mmCIF file of C-alpha atoms and ligand atoms in Angstrom:
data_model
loop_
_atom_site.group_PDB
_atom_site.id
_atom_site.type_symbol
_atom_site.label_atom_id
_atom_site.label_comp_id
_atom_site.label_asym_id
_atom_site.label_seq_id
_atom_site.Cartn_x
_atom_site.Cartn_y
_atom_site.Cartn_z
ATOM 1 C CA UNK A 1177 -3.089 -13.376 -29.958
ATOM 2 C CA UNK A 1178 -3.669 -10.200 -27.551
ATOM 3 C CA UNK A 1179 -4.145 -6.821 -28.793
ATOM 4 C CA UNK A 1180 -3.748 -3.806 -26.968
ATOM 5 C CA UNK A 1181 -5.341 -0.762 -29.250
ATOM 6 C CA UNK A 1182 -5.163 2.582 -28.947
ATOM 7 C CA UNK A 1183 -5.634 1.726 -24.694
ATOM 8 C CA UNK A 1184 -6.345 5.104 -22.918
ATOM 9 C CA UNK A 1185 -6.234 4.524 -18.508
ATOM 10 C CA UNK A 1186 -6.619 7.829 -16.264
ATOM 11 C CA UNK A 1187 -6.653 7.765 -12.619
ATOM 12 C CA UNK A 1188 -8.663 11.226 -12.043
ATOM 13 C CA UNK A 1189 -6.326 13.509 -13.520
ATOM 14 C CA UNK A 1190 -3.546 11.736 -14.048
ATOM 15 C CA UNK A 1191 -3.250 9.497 -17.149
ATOM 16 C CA UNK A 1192 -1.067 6.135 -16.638
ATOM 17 C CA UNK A 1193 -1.643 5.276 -20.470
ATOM 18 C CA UNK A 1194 -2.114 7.907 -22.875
ATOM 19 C CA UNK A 1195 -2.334 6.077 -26.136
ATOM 20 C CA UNK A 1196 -1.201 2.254 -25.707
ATOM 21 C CA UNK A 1197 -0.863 -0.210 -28.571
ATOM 22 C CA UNK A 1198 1.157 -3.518 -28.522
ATOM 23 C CA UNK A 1199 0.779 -6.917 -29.954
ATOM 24 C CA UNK A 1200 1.203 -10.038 -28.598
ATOM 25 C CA UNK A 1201 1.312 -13.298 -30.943
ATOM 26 C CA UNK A 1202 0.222 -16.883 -29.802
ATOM 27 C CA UNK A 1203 2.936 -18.709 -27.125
ATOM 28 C CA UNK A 1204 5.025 -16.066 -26.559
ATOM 29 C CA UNK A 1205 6.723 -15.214 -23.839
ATOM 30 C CA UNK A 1206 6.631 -11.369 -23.941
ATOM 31 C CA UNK A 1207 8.296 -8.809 -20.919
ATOM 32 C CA UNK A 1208 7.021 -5.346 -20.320
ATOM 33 C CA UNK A 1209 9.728 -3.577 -18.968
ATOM 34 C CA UNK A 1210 10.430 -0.034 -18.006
ATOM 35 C CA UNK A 1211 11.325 1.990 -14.320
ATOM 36 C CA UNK A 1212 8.544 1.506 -11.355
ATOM 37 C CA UNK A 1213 5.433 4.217 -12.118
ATOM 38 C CA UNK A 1214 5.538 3.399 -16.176
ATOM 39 C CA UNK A 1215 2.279 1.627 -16.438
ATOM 40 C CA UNK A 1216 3.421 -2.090 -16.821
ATOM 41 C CA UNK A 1217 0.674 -3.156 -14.018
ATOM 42 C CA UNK A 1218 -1.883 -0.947 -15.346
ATOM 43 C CA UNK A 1219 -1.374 -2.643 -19.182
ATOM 44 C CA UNK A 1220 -1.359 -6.293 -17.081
ATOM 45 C CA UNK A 1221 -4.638 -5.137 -14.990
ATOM 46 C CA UNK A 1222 -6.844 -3.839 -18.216
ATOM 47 C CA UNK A 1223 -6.075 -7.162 -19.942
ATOM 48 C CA UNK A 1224 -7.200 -9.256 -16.830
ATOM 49 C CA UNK A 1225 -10.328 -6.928 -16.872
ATOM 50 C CA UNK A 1226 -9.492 -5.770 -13.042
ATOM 51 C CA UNK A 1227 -8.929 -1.972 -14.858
ATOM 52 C CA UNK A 1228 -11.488 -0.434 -17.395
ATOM 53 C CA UNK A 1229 -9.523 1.375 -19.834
ATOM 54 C CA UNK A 1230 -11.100 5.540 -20.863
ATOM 55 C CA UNK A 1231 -10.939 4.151 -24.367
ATOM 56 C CA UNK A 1232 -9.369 1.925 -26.622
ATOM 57 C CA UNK A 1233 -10.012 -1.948 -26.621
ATOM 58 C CA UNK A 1234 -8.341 -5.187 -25.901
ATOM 59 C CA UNK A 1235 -8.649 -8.101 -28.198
ATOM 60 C CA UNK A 1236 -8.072 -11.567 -27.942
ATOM 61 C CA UNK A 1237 -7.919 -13.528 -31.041
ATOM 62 C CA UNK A 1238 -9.871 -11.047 -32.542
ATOM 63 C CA UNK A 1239 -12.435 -10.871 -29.987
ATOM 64 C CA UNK A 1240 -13.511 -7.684 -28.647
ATOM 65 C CA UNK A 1241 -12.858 -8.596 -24.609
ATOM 66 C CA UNK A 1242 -12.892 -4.810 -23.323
ATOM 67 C CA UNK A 1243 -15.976 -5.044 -21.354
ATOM 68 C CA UNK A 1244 -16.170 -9.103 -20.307
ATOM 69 C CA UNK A 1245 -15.829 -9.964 -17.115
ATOM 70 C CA UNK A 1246 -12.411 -10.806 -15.643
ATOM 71 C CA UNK A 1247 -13.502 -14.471 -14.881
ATOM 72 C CA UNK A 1248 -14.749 -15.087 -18.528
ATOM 73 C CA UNK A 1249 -11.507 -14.143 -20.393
ATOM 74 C CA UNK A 1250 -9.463 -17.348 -19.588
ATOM 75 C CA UNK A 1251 -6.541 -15.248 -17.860
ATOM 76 C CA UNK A 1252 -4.384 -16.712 -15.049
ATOM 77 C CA UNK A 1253 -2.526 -14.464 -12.814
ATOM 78 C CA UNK A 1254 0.607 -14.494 -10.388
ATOM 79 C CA UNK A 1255 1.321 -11.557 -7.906
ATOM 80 C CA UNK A 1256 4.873 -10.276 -6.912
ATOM 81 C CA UNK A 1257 3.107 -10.637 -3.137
ATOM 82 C CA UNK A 1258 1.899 -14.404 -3.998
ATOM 83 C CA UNK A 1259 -1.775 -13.046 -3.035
ATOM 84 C CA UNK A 1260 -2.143 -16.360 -1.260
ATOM 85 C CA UNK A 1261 -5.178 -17.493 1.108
ATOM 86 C CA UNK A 1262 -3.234 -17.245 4.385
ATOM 87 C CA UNK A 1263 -5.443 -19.605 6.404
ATOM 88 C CA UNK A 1264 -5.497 -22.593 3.645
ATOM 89 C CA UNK A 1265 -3.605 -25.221 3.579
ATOM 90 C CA UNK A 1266 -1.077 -25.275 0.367
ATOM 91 C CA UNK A 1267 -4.083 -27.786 -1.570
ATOM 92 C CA UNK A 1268 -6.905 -25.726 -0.729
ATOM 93 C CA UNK A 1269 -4.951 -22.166 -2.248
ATOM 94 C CA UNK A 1270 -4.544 -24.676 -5.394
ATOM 95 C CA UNK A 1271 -8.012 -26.389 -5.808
ATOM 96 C CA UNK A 1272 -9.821 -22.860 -4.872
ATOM 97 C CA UNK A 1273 -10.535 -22.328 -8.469
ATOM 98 C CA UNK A 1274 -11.608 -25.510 -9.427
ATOM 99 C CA UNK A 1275 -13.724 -25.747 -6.527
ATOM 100 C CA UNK A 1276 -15.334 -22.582 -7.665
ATOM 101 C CA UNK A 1277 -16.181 -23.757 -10.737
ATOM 102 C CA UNK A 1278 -17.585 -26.644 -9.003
ATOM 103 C CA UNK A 1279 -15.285 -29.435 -10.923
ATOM 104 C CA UNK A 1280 -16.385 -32.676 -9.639
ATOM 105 C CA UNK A 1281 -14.115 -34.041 -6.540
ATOM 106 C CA UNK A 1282 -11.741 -36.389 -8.737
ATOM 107 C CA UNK A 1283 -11.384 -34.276 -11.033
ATOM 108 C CA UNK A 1284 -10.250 -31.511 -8.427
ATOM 109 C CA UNK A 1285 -7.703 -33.881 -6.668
ATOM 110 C CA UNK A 1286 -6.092 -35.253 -9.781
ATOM 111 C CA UNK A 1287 -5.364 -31.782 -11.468
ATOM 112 C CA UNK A 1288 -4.079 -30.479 -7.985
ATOM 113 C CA UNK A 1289 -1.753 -33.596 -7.939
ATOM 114 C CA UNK A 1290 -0.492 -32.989 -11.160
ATOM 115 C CA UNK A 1291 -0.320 -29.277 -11.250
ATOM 116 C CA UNK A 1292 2.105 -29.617 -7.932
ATOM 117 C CA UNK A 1293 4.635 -31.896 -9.319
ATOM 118 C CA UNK A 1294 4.612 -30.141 -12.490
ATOM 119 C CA UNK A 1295 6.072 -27.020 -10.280
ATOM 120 C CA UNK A 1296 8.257 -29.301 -8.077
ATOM 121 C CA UNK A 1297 6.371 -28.811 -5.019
ATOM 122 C CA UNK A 1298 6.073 -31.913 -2.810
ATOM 123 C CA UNK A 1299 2.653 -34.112 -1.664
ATOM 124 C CA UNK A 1300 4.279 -33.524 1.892
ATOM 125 C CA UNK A 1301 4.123 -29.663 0.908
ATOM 126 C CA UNK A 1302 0.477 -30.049 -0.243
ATOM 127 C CA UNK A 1303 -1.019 -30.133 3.168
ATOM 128 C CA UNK A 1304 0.866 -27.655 5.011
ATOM 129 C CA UNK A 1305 -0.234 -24.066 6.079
ATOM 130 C CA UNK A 1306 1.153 -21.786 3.084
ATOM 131 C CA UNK A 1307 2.337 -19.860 5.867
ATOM 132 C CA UNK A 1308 4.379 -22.630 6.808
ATOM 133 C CA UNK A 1309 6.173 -22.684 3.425
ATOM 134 C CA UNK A 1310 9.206 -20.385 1.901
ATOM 135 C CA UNK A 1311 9.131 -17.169 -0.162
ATOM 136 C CA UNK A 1312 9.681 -19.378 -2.874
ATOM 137 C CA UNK A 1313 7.925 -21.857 -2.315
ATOM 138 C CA UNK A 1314 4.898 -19.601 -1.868
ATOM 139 C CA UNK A 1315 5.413 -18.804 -5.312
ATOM 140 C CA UNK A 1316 5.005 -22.252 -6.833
ATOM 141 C CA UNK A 1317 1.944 -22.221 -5.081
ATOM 142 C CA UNK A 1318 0.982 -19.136 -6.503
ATOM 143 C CA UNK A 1319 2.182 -20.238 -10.406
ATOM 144 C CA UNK A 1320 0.333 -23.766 -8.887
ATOM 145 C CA UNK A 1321 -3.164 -21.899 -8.347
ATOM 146 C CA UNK A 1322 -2.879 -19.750 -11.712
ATOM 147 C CA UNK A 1323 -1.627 -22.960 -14.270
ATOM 148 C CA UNK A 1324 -4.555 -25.423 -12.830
ATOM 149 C CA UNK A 1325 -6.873 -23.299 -14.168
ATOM 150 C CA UNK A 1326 -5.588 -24.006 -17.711
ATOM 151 C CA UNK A 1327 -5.972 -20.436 -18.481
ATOM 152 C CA UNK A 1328 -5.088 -19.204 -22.235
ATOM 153 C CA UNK A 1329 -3.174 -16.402 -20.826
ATOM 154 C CA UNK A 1330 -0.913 -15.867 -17.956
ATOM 155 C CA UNK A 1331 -0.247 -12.937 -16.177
ATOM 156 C CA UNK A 1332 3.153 -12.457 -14.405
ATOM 157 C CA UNK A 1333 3.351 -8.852 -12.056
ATOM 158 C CA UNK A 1334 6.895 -8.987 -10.796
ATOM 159 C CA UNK A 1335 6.519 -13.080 -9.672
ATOM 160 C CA UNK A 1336 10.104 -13.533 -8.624
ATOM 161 C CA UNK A 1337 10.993 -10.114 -7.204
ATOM 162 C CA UNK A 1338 10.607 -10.645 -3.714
ATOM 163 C CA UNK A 1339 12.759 -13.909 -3.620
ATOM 164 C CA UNK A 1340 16.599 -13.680 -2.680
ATOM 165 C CA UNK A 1341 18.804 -13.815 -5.853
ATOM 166 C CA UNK A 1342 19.787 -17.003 -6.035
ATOM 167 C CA UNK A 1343 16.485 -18.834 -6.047
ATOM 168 C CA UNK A 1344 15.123 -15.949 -8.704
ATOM 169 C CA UNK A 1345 17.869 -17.613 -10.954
ATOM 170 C CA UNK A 1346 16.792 -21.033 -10.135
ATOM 171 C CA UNK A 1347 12.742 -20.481 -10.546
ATOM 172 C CA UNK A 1348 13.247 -18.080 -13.796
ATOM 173 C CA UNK A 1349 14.262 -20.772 -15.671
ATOM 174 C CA UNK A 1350 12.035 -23.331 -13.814
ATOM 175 C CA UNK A 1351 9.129 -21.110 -14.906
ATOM 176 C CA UNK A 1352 10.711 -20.416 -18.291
ATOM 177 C CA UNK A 1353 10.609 -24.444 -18.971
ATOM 178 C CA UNK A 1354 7.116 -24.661 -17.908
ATOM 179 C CA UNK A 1355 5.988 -21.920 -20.487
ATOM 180 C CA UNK A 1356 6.989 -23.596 -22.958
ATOM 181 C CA UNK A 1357 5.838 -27.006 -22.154
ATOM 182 C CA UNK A 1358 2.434 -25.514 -21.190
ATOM 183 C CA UNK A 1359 2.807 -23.222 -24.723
ATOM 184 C CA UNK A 1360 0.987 -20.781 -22.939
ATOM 185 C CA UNK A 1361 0.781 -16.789 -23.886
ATOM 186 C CA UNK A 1362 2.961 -14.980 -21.069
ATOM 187 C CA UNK A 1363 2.927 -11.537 -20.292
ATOM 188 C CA UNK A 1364 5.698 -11.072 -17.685
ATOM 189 C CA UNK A 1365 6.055 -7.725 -16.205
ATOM 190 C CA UNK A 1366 9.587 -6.600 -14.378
ATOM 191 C CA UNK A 1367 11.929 -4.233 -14.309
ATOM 192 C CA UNK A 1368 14.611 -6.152 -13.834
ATOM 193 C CA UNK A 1369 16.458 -6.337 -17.460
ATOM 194 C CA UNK A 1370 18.736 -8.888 -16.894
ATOM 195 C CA UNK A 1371 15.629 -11.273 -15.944
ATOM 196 C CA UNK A 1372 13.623 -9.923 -19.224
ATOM 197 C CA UNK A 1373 16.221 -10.243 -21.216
ATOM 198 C CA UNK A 1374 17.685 -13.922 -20.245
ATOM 199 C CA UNK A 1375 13.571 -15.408 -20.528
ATOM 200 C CA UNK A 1376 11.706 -13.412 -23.062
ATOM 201 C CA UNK A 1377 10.754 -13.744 -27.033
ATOM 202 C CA UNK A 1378 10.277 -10.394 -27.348
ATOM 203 C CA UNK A 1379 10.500 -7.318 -25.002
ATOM 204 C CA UNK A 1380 8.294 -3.952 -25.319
ATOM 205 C CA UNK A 1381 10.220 -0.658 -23.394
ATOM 206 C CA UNK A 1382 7.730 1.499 -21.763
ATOM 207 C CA UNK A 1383 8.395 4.969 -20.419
ATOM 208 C CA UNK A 1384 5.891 6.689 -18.813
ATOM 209 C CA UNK A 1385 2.808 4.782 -20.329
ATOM 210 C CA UNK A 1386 4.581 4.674 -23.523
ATOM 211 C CA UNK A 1387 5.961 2.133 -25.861
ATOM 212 C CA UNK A 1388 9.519 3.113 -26.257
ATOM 213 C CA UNK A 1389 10.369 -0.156 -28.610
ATOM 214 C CA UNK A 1390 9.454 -3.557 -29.392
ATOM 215 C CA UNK A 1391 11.894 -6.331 -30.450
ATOM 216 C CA UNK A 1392 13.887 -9.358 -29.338
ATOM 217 C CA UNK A 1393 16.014 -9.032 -26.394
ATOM 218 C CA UNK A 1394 18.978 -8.474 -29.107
ATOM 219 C CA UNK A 1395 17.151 -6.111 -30.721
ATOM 220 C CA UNK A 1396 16.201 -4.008 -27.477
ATOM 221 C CA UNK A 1397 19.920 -4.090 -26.630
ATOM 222 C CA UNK A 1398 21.787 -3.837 -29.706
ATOM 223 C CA UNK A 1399 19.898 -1.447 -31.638
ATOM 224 C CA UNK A 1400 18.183 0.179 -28.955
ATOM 225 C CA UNK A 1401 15.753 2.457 -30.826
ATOM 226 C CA UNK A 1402 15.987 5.292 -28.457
ATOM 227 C CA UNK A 1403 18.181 7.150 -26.027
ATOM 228 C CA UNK A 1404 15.484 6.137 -22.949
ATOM 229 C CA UNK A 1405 15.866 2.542 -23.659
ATOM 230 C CA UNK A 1406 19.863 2.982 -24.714
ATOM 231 C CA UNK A 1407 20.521 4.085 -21.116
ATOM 232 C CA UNK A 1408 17.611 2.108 -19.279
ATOM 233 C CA UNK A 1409 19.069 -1.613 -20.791
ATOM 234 C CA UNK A 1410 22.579 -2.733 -19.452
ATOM 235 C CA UNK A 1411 25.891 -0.162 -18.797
ATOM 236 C CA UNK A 1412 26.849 2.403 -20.825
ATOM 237 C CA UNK A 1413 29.474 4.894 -21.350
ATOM 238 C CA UNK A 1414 28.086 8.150 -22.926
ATOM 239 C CA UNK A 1415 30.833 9.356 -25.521
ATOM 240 C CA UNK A 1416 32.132 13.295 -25.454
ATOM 241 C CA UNK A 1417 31.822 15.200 -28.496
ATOM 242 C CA UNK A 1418 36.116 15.355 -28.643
ATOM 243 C CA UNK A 1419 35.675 11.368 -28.930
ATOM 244 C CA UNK A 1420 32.950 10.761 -30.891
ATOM 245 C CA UNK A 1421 34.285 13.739 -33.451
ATOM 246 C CA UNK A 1422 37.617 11.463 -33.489
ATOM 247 C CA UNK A 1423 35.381 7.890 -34.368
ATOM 248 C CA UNK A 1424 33.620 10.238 -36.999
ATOM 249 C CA UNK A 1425 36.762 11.165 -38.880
ATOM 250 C CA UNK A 1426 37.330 7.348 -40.075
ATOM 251 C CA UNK A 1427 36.827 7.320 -43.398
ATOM 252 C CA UNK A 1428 33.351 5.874 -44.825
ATOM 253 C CA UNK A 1429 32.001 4.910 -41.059
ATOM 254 C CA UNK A 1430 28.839 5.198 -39.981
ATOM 255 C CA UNK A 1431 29.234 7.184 -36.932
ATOM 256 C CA UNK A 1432 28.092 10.778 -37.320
ATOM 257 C CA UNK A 1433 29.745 13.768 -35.684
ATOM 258 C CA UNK A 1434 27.387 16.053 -33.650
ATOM 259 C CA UNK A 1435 24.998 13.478 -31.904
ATOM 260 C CA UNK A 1436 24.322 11.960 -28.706
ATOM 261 C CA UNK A 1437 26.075 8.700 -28.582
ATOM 262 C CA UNK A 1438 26.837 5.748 -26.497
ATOM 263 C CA UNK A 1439 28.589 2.643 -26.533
ATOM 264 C CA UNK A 1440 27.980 -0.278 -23.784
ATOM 265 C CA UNK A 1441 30.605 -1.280 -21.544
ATOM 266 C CA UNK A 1442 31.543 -4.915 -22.720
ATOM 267 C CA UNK A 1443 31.759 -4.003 -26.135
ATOM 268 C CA UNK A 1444 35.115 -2.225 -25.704
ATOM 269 C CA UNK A 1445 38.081 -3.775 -27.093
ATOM 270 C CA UNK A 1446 41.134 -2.952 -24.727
ATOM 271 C CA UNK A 1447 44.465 -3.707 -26.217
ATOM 272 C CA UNK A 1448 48.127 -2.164 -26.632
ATOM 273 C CA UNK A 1449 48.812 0.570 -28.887
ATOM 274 C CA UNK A 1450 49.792 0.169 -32.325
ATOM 275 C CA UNK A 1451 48.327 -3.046 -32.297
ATOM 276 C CA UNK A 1452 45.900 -4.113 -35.384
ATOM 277 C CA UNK A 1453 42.864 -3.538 -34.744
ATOM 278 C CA UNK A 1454 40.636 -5.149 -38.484
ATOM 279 C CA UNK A 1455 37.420 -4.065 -38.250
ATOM 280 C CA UNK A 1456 37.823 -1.589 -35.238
ATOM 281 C CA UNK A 1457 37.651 2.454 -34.580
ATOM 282 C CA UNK A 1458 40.147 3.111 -31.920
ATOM 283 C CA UNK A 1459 40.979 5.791 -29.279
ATOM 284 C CA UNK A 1460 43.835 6.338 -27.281
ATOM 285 C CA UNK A 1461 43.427 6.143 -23.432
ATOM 286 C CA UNK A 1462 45.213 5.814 -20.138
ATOM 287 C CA UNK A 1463 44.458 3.503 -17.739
ATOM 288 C CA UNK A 1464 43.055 4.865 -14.360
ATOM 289 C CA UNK A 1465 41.664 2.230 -12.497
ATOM 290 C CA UNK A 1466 41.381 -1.841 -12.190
ATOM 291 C CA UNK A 1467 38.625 -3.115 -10.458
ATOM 292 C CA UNK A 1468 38.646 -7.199 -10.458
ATOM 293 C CA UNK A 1469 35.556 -8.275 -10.457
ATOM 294 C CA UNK A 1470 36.410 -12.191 -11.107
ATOM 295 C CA UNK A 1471 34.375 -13.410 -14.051
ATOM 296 C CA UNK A 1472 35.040 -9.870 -15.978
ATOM 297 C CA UNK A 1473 37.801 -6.755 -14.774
ATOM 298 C CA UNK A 1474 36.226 -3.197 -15.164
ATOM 299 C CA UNK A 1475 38.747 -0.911 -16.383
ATOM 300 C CA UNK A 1476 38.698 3.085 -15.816
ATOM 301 C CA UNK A 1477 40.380 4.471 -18.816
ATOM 302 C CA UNK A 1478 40.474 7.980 -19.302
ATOM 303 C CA UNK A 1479 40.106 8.904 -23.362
ATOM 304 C CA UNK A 1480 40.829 12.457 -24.775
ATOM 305 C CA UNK A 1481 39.349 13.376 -21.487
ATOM 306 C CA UNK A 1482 36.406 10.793 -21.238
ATOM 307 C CA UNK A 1483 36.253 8.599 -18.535
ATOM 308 C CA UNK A 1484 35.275 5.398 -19.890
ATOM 309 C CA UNK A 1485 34.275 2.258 -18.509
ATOM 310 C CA UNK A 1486 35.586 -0.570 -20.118
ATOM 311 C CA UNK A 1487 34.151 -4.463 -18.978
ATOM 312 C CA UNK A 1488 36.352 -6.786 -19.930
ATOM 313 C CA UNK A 1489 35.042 -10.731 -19.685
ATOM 314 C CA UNK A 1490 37.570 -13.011 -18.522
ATOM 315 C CA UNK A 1491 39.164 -14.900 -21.232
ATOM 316 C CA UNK A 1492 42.190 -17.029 -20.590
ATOM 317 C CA UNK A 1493 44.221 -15.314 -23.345
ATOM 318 C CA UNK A 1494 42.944 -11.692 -22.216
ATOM 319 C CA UNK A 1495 45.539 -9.575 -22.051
ATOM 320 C CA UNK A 1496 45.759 -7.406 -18.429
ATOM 321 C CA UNK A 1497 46.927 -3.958 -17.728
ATOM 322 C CA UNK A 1498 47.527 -1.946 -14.304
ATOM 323 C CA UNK A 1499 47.182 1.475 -13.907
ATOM 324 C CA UNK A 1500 48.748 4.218 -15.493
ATOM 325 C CA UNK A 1501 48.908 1.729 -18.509
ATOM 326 C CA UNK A 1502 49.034 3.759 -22.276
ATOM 327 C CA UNK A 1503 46.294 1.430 -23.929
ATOM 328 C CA UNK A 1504 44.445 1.517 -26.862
ATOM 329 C CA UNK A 1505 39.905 1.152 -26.961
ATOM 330 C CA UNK A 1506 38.764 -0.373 -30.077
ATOM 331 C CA UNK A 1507 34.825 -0.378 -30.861
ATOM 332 C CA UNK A 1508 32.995 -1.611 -33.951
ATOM 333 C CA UNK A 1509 31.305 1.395 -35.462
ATOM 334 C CA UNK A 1510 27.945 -0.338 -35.245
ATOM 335 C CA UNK A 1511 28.542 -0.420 -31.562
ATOM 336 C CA UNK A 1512 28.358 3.070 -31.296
ATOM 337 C CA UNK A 1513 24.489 3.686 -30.747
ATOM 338 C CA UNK A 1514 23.428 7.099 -31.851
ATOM 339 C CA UNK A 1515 20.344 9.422 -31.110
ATOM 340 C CA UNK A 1516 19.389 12.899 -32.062
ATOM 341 C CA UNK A 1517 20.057 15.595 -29.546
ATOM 342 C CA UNK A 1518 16.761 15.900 -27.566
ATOM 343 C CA UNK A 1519 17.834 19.167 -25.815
ATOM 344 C CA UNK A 1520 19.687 21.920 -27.626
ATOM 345 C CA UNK A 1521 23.238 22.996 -26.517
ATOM 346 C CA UNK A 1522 23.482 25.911 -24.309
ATOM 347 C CA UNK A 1523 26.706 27.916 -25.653
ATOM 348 C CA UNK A 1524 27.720 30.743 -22.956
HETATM 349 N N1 ATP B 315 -5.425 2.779 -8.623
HETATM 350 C C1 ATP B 315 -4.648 3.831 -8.928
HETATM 351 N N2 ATP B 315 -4.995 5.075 -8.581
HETATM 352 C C2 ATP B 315 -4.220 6.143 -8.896
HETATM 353 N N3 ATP B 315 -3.073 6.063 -9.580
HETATM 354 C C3 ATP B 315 -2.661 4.854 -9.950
HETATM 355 C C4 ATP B 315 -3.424 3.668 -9.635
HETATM 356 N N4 ATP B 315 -2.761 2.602 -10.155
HETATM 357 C C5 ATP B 315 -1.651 3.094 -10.725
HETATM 358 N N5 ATP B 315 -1.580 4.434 -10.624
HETATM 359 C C6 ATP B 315 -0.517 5.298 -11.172
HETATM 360 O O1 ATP B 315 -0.329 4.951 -12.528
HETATM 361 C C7 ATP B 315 1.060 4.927 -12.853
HETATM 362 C C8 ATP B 315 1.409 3.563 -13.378
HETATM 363 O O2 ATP B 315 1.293 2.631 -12.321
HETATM 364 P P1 ATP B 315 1.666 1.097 -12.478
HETATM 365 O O3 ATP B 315 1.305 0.435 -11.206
HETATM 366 O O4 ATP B 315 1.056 0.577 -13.723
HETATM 367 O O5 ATP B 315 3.256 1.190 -12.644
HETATM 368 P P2 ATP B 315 4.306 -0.011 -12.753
HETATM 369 O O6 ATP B 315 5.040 0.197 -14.035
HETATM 370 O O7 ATP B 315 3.634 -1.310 -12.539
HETATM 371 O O8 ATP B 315 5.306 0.342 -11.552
HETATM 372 P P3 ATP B 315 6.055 -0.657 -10.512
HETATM 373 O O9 ATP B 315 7.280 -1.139 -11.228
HETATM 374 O O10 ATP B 315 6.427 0.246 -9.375
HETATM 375 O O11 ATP B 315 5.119 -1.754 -10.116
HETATM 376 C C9 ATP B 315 1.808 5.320 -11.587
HETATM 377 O O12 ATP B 315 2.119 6.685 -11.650
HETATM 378 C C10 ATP B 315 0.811 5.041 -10.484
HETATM 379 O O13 ATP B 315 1.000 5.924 -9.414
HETATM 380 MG MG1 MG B 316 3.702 -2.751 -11.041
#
């Protein structure tokens, strides 16, 4: 288990963590996420021991790790850049560590050979330059060098963000699998939502060196806790006062009149008028645009004034509409995510 308590990191004036607490349980696979500049390297570097915190401590299982070396705290770490030895051959990069610690010979050469099919990377590919070897392929190396190790805690900056999209798919859930056979504690950084939401147990928002929320991905996007992480996680369509006052007049629902609110794209119902709707707060639109996108259809749909964008998946008993069509938008009330006004009104 890692703790994080009450972490304090300045750079000269400037203060990348003001007051930063988190915990992290045994195995899990947990994703800082937040916009580029909000401290998720900094958090990853103080554990690792590469940053020394103001104040505060880090823990692990208990123990007090703040001021231990970063070679005595059992942490393996992968690089968004691979942070490979350039002139080594694909072996070498792997064994370094071992070879450091001055593991006998055998020893070396079996956990290298194991480590490499373990991360699907070839004997063939062993004793090439790493130069020699794909963007991707550099990272196995890199995941290679940091697993061998058999560190209690790994340490992922942004591993896959420098690969096309296709293989980021591929090795996200290659390095998913391996997490979990391997059981070890993860603490992936990105800021790529989609990829911390898909591979994580549990996500932590930060926003300018602070925790915005904790929970499971559902959490994080269902019941995001506040407007930052509301309009940071997946699409949304911010709701005008005319149309949220019109959801607020149903009787006994949950949605309040008066507040900032939201609802996310997909989670728009888009049917005829007059239809029933069980279940469903509804508001009367137009249809303004179609854009096909193949595996969902984005509609424009212009509400009381609001343009809202409505994803609709593909279903084969979806009903379609064209422009200029007189449609009805249903949304569950609990869809409708809510947050106090953080800036007051200006009235002329
Ligand atoms: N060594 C340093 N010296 C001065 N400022 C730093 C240093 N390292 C980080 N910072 C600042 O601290 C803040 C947090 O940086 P950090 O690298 O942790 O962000 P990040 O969330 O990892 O961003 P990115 O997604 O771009 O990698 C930034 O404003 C950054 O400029
Ligand atoms: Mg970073």
């Amino acid at each position: 288990m890692i703790t994080f308590e009450n972490l304090v990191v300045r750079f000269g004036e400037f203060t990348a963590l003001p007051d930063f607490s988190l915990q992290i349980e045994e195995g899990e696979f947990f994703t800082l996420l937040g916009p580029s500049g909000c401290g998720k390297s900094t958090a990853l570097r103080t554990l690792a021991g590469f940053t020394e915190p103001a104040s505060g401590r880090v823990l692990v299982d208990g123990k007090d790790v703040t001021s231990l070396p970063s070679d005595q705290r059992g942490i393996g770490m992968v690089f968004q850049n691979y942070a490979l030895f350039p002139s080594m051959s694909v072996r070498e990069n792997i064994a370094f560590g071992l070879k450091v610690a001055r593991r006998p010979k055998a020893e070396i050469d079996e956990r290298v050979r194991a480590i490499a099919s373990e991360v699907a990377l070839t004997p063939a590919q062993l004793d090439k330059g790493v130069a020699e070897l794909s963007g991707g392929q550099q990272q196995r190396v890199a995941i290679a060098r940091a697993l061998v190790m058999r560190p209690r805690i790994l340490l992922l900056d942004e591993p896959l963000s420098n690969l096309d999209a296709q293989l980021r798919g591929q090795l996200r859930i290659q390095l998913k699998e391996l997490q979990q056979q391997f059981g070890i504690t993860s603490i992936y950084v990105t800021h790529d939502q989609d990829e911390a939401m898909s591979m994580s147990d549990r996500i932590a928002v930060l926003n300018q060196g602070r925790v915005e929320q904790v929970g499971t991905p559902q959490e994080i996007y269902e019941r995001s806790a506040t407007e930052f992480v509301c309009t940071f996680i997946g699409s949304v369509n911010r709701l005008r006062d005319e149309s949220v006052q019109t959801l607020a007049s149903y009787p006994g629902t949950p949605v309040q009149a008066g507040r900032s609110s939201y609802a996310r794209v997909e989670r728009f119902v888009l049917q005829d008028r007059g239809q029933p709707s069980e279940g469903l707060h509804v508001l009367d639109g137009v249809v303004e645009r179609v854009d096909y996108h193949g595996y969902f259809t984005q509609y424009a749909v212009r509400v009381q004034g609001d343009p809202l964008t409505v994803r609709v998946p593909y279903h084969p008993s979806a009903a379609t509409f064209v422009v200029g069509d007189e449609v009805a938008v249903g949304i569950a009330p609990r869809d409708v995510l809510q947050y106090e006004r953080t800036q007051s009104v200006v009235t002329a």
